[in-house]
PDB file of N, CA and C in Angstrom:
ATOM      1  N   UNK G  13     -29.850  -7.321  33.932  1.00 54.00           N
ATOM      2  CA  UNK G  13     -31.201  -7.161  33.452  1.00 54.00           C
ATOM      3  C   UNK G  13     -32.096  -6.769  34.613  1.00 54.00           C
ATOM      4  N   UNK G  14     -32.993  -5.706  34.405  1.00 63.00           N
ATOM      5  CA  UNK G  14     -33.648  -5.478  35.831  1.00 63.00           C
ATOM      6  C   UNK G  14     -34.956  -6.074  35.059  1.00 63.00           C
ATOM      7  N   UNK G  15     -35.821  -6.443  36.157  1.00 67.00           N
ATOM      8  CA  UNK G  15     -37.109  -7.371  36.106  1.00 67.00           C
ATOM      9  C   UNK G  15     -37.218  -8.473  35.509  1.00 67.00           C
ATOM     10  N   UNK G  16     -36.212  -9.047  35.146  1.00 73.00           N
ATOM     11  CA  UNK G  16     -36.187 -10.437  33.849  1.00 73.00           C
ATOM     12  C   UNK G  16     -36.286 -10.062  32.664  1.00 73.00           C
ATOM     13  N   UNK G  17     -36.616  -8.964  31.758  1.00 81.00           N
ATOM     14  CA  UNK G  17     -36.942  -8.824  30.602  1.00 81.00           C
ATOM     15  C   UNK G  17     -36.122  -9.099  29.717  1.00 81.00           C
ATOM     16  N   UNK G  18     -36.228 -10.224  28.736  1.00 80.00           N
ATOM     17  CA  UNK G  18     -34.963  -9.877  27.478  1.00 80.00           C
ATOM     18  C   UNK G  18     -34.952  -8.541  26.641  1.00 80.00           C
ATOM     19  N   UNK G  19     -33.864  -8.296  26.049  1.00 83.00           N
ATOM     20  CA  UNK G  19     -34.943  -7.273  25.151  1.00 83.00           C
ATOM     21  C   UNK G  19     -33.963  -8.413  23.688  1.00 83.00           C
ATOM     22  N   UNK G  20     -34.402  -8.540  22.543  1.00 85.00           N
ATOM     23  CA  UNK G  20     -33.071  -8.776  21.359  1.00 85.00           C
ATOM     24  C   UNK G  20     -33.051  -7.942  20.229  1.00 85.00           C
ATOM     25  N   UNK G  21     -32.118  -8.033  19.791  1.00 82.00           N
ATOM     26  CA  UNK G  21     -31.131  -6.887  19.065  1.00 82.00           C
ATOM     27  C   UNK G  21     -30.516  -7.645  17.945  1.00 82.00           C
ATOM     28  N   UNK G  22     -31.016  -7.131  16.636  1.00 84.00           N
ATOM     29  CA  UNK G  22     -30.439  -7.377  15.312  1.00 84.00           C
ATOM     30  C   UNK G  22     -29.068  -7.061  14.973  1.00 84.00           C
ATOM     31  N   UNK G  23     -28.567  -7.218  14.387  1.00 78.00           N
ATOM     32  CA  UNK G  23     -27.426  -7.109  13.856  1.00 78.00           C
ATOM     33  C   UNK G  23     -26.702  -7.028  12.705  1.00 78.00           C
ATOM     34  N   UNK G  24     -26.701  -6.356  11.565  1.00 78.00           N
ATOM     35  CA  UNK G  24     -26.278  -6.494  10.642  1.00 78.00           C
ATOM     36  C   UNK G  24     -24.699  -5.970  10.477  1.00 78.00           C
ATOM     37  N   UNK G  25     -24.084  -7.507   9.702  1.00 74.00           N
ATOM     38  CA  UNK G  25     -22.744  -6.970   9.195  1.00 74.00           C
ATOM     39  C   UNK G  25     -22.252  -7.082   7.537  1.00 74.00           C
ATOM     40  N   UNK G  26     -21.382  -6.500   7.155  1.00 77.00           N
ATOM     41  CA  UNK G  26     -21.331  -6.866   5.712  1.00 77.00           C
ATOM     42  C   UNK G  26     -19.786  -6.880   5.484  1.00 77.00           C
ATOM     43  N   UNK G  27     -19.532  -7.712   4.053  1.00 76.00           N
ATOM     44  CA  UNK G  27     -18.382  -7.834   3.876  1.00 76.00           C
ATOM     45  C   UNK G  27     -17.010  -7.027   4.125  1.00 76.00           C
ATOM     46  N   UNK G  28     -17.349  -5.277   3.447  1.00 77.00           N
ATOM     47  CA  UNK G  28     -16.519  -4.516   4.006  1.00 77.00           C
ATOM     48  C   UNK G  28     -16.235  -4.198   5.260  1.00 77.00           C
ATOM     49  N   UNK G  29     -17.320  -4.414   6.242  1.00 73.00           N
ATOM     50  CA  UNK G  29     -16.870  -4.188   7.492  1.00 73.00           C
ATOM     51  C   UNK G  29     -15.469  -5.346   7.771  1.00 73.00           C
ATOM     52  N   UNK G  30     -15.837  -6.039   7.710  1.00 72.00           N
ATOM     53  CA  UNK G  30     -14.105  -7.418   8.027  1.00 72.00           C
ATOM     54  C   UNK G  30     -13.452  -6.968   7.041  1.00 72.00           C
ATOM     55  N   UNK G  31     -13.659  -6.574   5.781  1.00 72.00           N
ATOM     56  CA  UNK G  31     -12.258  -5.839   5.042  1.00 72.00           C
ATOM     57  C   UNK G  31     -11.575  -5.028   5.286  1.00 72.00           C
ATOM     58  N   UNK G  32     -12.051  -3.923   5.848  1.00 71.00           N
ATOM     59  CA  UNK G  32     -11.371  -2.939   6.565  1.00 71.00           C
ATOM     60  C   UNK G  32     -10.801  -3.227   7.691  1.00 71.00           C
ATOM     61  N   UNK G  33     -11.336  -4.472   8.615  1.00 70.00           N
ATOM     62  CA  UNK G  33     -11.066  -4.284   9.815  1.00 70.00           C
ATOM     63  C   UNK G  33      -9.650  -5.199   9.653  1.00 70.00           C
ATOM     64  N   UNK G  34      -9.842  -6.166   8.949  1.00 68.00           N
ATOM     65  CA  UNK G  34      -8.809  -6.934   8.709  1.00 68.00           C
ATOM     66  C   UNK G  34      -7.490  -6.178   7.768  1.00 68.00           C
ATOM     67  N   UNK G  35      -7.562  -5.361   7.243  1.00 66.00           N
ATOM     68  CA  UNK G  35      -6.747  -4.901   6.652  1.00 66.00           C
ATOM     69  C   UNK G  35      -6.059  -3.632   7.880  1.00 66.00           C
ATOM     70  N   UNK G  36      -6.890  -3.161   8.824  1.00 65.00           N
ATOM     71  CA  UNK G  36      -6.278  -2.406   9.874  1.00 65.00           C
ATOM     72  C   UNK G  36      -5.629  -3.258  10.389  1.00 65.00           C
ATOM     73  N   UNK G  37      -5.906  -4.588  10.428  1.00 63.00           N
ATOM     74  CA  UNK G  37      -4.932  -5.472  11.410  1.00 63.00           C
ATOM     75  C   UNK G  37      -2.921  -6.360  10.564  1.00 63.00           C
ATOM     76  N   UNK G  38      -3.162  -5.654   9.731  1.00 63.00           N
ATOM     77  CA  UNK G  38      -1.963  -6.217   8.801  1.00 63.00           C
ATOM     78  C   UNK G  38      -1.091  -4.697   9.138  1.00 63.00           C
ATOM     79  N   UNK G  39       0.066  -5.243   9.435  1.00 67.00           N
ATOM     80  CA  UNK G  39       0.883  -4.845   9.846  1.00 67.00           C
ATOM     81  C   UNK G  39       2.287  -4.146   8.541  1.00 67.00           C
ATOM     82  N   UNK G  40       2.430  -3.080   8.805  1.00 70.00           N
ATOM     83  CA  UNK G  40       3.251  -2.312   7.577  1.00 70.00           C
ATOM     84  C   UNK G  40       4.363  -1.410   8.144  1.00 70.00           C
ATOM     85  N   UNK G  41       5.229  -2.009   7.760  1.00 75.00           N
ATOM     86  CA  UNK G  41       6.808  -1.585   7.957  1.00 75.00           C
ATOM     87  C   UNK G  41       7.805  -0.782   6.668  1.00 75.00           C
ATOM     88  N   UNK G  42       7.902   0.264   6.571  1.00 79.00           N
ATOM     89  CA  UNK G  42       8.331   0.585   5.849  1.00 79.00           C
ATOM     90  C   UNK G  42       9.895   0.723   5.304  1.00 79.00           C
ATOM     91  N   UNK G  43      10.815   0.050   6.773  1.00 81.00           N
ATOM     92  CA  UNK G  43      11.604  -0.616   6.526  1.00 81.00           C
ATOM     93  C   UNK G  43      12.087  -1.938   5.784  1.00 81.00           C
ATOM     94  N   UNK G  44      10.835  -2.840   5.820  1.00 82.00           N
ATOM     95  CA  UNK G  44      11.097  -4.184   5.250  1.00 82.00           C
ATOM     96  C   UNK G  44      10.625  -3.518   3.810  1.00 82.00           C
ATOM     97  N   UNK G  45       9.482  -2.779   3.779  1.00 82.00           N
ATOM     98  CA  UNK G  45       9.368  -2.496   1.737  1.00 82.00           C
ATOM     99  C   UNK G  45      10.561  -1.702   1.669  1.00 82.00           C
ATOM    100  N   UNK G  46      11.251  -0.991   2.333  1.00 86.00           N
ATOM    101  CA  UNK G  46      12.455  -0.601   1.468  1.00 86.00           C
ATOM    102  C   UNK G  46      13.289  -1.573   1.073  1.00 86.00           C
ATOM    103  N   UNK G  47      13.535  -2.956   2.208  1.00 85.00           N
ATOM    104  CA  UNK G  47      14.596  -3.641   1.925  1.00 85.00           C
ATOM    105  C   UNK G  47      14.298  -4.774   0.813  1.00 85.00           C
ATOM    106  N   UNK G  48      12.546  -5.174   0.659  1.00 84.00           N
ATOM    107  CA  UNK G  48      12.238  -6.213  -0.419  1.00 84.00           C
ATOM    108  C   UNK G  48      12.590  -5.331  -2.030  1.00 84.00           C
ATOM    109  N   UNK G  49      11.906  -3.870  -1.756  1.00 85.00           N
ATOM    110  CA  UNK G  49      12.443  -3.039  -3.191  1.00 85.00           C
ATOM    111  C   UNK G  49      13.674  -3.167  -3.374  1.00 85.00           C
ATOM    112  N   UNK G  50      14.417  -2.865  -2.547  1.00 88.00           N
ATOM    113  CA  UNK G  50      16.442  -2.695  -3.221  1.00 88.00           C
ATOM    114  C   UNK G  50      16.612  -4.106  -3.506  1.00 88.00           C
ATOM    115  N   UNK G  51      16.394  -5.324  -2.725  1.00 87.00           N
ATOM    116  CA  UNK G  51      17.285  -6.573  -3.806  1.00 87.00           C
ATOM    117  C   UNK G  51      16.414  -7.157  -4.984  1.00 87.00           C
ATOM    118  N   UNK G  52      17.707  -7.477  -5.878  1.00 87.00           N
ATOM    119  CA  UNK G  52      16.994  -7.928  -7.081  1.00 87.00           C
ATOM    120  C   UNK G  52      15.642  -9.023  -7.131  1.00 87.00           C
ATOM    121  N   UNK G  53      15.127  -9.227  -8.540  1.00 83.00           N
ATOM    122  CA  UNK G  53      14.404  -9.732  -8.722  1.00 83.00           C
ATOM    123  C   UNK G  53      14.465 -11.074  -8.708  1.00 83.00           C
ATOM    124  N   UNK G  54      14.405 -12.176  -8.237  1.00 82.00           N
ATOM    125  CA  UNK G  54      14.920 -13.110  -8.432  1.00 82.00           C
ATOM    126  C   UNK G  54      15.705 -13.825  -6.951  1.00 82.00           C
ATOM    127  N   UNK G  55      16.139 -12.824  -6.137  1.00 87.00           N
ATOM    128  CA  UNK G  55      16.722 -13.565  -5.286  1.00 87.00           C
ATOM    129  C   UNK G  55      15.765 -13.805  -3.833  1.00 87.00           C
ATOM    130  N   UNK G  56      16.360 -14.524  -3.294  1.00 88.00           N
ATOM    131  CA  UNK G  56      15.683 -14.715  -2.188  1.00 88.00           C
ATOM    132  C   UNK G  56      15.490 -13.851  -1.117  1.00 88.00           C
ATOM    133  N   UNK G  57      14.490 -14.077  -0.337  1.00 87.00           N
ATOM    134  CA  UNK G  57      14.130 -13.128   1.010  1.00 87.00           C
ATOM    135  C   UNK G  57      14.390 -13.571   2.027  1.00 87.00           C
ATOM    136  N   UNK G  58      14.541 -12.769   3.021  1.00 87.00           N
ATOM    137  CA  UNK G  58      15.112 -13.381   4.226  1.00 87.00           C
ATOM    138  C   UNK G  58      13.719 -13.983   4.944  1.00 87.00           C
ATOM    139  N   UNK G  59      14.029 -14.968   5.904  1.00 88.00           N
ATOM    140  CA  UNK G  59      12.700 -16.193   6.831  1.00 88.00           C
ATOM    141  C   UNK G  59      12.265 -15.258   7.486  1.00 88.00           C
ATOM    142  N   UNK G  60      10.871 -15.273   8.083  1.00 85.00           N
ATOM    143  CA  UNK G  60      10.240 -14.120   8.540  1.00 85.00           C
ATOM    144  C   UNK G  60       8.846 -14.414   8.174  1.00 85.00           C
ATOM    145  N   UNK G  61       7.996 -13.612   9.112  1.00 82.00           N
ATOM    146  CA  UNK G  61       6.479 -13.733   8.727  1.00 82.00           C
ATOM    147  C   UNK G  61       6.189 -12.211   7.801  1.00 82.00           C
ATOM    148  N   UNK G  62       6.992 -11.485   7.805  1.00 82.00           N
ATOM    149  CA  UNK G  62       6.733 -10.381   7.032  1.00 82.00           C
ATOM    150  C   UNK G  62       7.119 -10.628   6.003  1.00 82.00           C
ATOM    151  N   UNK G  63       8.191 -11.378   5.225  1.00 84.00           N
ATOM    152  CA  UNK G  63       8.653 -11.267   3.675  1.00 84.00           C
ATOM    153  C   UNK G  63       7.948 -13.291   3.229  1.00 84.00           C
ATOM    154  N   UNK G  64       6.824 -13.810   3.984  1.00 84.00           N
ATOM    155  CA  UNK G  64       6.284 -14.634   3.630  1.00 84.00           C
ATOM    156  C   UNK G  64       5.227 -14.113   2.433  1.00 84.00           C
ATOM    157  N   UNK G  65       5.644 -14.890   1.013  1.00 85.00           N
ATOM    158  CA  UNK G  65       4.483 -14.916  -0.235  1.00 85.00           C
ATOM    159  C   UNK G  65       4.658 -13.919  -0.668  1.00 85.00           C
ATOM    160  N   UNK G  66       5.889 -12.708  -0.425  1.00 85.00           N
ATOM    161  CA  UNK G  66       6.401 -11.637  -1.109  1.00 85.00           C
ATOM    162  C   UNK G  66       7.726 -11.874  -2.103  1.00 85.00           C
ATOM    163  N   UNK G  67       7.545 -11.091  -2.921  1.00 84.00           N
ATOM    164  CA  UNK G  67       7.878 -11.185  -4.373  1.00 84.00           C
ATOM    165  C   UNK G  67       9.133 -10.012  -4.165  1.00 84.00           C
ATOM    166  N   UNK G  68      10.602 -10.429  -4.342  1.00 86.00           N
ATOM    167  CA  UNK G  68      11.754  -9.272  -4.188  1.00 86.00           C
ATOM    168  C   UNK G  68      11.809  -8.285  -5.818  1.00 86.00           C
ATOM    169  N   UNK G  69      11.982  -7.054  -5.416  1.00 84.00           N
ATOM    170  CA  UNK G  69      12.361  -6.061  -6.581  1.00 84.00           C
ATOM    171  C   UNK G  69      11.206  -5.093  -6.561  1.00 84.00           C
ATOM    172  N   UNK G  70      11.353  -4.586  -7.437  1.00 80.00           N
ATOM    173  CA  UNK G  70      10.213  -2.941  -7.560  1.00 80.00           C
ATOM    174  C   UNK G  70       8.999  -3.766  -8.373  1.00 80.00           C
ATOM    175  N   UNK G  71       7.783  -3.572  -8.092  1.00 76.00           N
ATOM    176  CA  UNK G  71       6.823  -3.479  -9.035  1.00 76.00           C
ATOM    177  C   UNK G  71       6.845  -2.554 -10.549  1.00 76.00           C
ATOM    178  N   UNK G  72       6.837  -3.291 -11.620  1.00 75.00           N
ATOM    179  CA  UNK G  72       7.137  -3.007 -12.907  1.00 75.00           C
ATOM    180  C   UNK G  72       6.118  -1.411 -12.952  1.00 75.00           C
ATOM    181  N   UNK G  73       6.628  -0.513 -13.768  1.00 70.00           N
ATOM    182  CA  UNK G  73       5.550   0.845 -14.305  1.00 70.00           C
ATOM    183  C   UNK G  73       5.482   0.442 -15.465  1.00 70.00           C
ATOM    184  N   UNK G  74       3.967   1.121 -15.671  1.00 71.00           N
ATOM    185  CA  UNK G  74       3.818   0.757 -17.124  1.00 71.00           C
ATOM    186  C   UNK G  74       3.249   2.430 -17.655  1.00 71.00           C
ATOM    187  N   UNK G  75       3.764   3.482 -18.595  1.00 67.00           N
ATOM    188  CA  UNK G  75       3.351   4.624 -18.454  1.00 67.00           C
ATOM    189  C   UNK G  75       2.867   4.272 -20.499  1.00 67.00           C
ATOM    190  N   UNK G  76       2.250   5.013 -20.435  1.00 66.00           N
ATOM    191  CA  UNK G  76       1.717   5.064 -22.137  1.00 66.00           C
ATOM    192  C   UNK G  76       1.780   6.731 -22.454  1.00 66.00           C
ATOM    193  N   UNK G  77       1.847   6.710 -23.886  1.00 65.00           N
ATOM    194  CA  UNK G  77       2.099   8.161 -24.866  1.00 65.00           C
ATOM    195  C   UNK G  77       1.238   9.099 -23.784  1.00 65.00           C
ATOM    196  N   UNK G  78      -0.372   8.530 -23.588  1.00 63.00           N
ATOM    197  CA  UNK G  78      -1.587   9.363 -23.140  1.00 63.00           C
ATOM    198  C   UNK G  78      -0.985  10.184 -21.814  1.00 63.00           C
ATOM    199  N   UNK G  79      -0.403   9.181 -20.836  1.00 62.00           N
ATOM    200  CA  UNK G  79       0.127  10.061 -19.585  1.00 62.00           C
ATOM    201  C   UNK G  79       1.491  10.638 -19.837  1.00 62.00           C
ATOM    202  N   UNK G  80       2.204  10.328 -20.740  1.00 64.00           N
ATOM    203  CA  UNK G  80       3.059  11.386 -20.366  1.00 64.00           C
ATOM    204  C   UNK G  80       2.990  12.327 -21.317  1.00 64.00           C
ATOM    205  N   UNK G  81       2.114  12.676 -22.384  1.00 64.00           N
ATOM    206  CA  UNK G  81       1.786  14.035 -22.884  1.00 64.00           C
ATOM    207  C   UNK G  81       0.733  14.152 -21.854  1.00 64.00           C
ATOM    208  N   UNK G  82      -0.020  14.044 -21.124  1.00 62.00           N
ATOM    209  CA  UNK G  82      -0.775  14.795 -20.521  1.00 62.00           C
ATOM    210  C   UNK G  82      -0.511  15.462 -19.164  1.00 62.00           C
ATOM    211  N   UNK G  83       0.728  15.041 -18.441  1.00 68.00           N
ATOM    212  CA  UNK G  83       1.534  15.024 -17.553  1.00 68.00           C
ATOM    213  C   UNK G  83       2.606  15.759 -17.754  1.00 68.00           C
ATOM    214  N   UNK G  84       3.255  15.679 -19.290  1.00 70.00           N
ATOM    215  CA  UNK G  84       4.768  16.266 -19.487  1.00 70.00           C
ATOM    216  C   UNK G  84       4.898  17.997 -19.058  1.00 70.00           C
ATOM    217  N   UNK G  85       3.680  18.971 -19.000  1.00 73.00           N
ATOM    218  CA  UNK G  85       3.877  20.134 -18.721  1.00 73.00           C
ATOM    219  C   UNK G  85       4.110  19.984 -17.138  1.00 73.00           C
ATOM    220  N   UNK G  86       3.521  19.678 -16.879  1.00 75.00           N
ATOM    221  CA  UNK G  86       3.637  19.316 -14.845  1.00 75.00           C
ATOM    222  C   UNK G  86       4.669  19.102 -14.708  1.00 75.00           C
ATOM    223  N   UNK G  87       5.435  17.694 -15.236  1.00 74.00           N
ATOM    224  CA  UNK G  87       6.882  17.390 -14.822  1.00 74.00           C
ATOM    225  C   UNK G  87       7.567  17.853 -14.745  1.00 74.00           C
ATOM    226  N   UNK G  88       7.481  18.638 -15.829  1.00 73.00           N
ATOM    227  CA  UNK G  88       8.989  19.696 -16.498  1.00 73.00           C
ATOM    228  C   UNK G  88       8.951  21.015 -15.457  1.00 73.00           C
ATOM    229  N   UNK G  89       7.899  21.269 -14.818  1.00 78.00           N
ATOM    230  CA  UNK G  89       8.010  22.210 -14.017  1.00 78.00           C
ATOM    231  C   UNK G  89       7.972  21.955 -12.742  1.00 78.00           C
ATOM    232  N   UNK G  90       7.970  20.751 -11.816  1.00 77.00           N
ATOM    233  CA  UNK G  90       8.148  19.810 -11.094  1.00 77.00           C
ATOM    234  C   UNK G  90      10.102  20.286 -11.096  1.00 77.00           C
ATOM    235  N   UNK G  91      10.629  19.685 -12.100  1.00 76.00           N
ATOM    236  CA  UNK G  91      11.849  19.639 -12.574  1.00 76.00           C
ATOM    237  C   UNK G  91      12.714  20.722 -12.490  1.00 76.00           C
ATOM    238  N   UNK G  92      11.977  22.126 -12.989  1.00 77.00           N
ATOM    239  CA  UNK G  92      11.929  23.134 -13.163  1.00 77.00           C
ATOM    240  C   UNK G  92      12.592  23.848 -11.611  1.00 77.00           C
ATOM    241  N   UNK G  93      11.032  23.064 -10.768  1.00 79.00           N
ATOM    242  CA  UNK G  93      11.715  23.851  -9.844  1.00 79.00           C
ATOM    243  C   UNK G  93      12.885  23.380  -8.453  1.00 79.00           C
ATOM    244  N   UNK G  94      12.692  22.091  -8.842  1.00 72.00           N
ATOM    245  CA  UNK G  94      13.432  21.258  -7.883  1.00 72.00           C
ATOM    246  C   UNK G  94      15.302  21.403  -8.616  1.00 72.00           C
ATOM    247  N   UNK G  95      15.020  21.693  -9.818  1.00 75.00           N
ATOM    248  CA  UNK G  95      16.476  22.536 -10.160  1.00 75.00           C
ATOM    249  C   UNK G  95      16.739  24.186  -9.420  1.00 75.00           C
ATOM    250  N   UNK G  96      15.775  24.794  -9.591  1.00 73.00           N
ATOM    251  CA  UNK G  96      15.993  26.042  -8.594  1.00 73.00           C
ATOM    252  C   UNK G  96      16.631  26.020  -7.193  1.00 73.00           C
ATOM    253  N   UNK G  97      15.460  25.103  -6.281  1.00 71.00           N
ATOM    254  CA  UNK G  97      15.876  24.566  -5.338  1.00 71.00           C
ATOM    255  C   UNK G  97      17.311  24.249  -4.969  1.00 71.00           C
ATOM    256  N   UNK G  98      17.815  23.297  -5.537  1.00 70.00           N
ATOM    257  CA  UNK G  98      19.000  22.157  -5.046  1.00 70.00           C
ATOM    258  C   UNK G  98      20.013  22.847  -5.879  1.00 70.00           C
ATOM    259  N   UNK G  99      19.602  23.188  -7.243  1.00 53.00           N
ATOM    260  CA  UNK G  99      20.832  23.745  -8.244  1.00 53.00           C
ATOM    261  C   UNK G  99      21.454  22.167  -8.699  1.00 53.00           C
TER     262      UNK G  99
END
């Protein structure tokens, strides 16, 4: 501080700021979601701070009539061409 002067300074923070910041700080391996997806539902996970309060197997889809007629021209040509492709 030159001459003694304080100066003070407001501060505003809000919830999303620590949401984001905290969610940059969680850590994501895309090895361990491959390995919690492949075993079944039901069985156990291996000890670890990464497969702590995680749930083994795929998250269920739920698709209705609406998306896949509104989707089915896309797919089929999705399909279409990834048969060209690979054969």
């Amino acid at each position: 501080m030159k001459g003694g002067k304080m100066k003070t300074v407001t501060i505003k923070q809000s919830i999303d700021d620590f949401k984001s910041r905290l969610q940059s700080l969680k850590k994501y391996s895309p090895a361990f979601e491959f390995y919690i997806k492949k075993i079944n539902q039901g069985e156990t996970l291996p000890r670890g701070k990464y497969f702590r309060n995680r749930v083994a197997g795929n998250k269920p889809v739920i698709m209705d009539e609406f998306w896949i007629g509104d989707n089915a021209k896309k797919l089929h040509e999705e399909i279409n061409t990834f048969h060209k492709l690979w054969g």
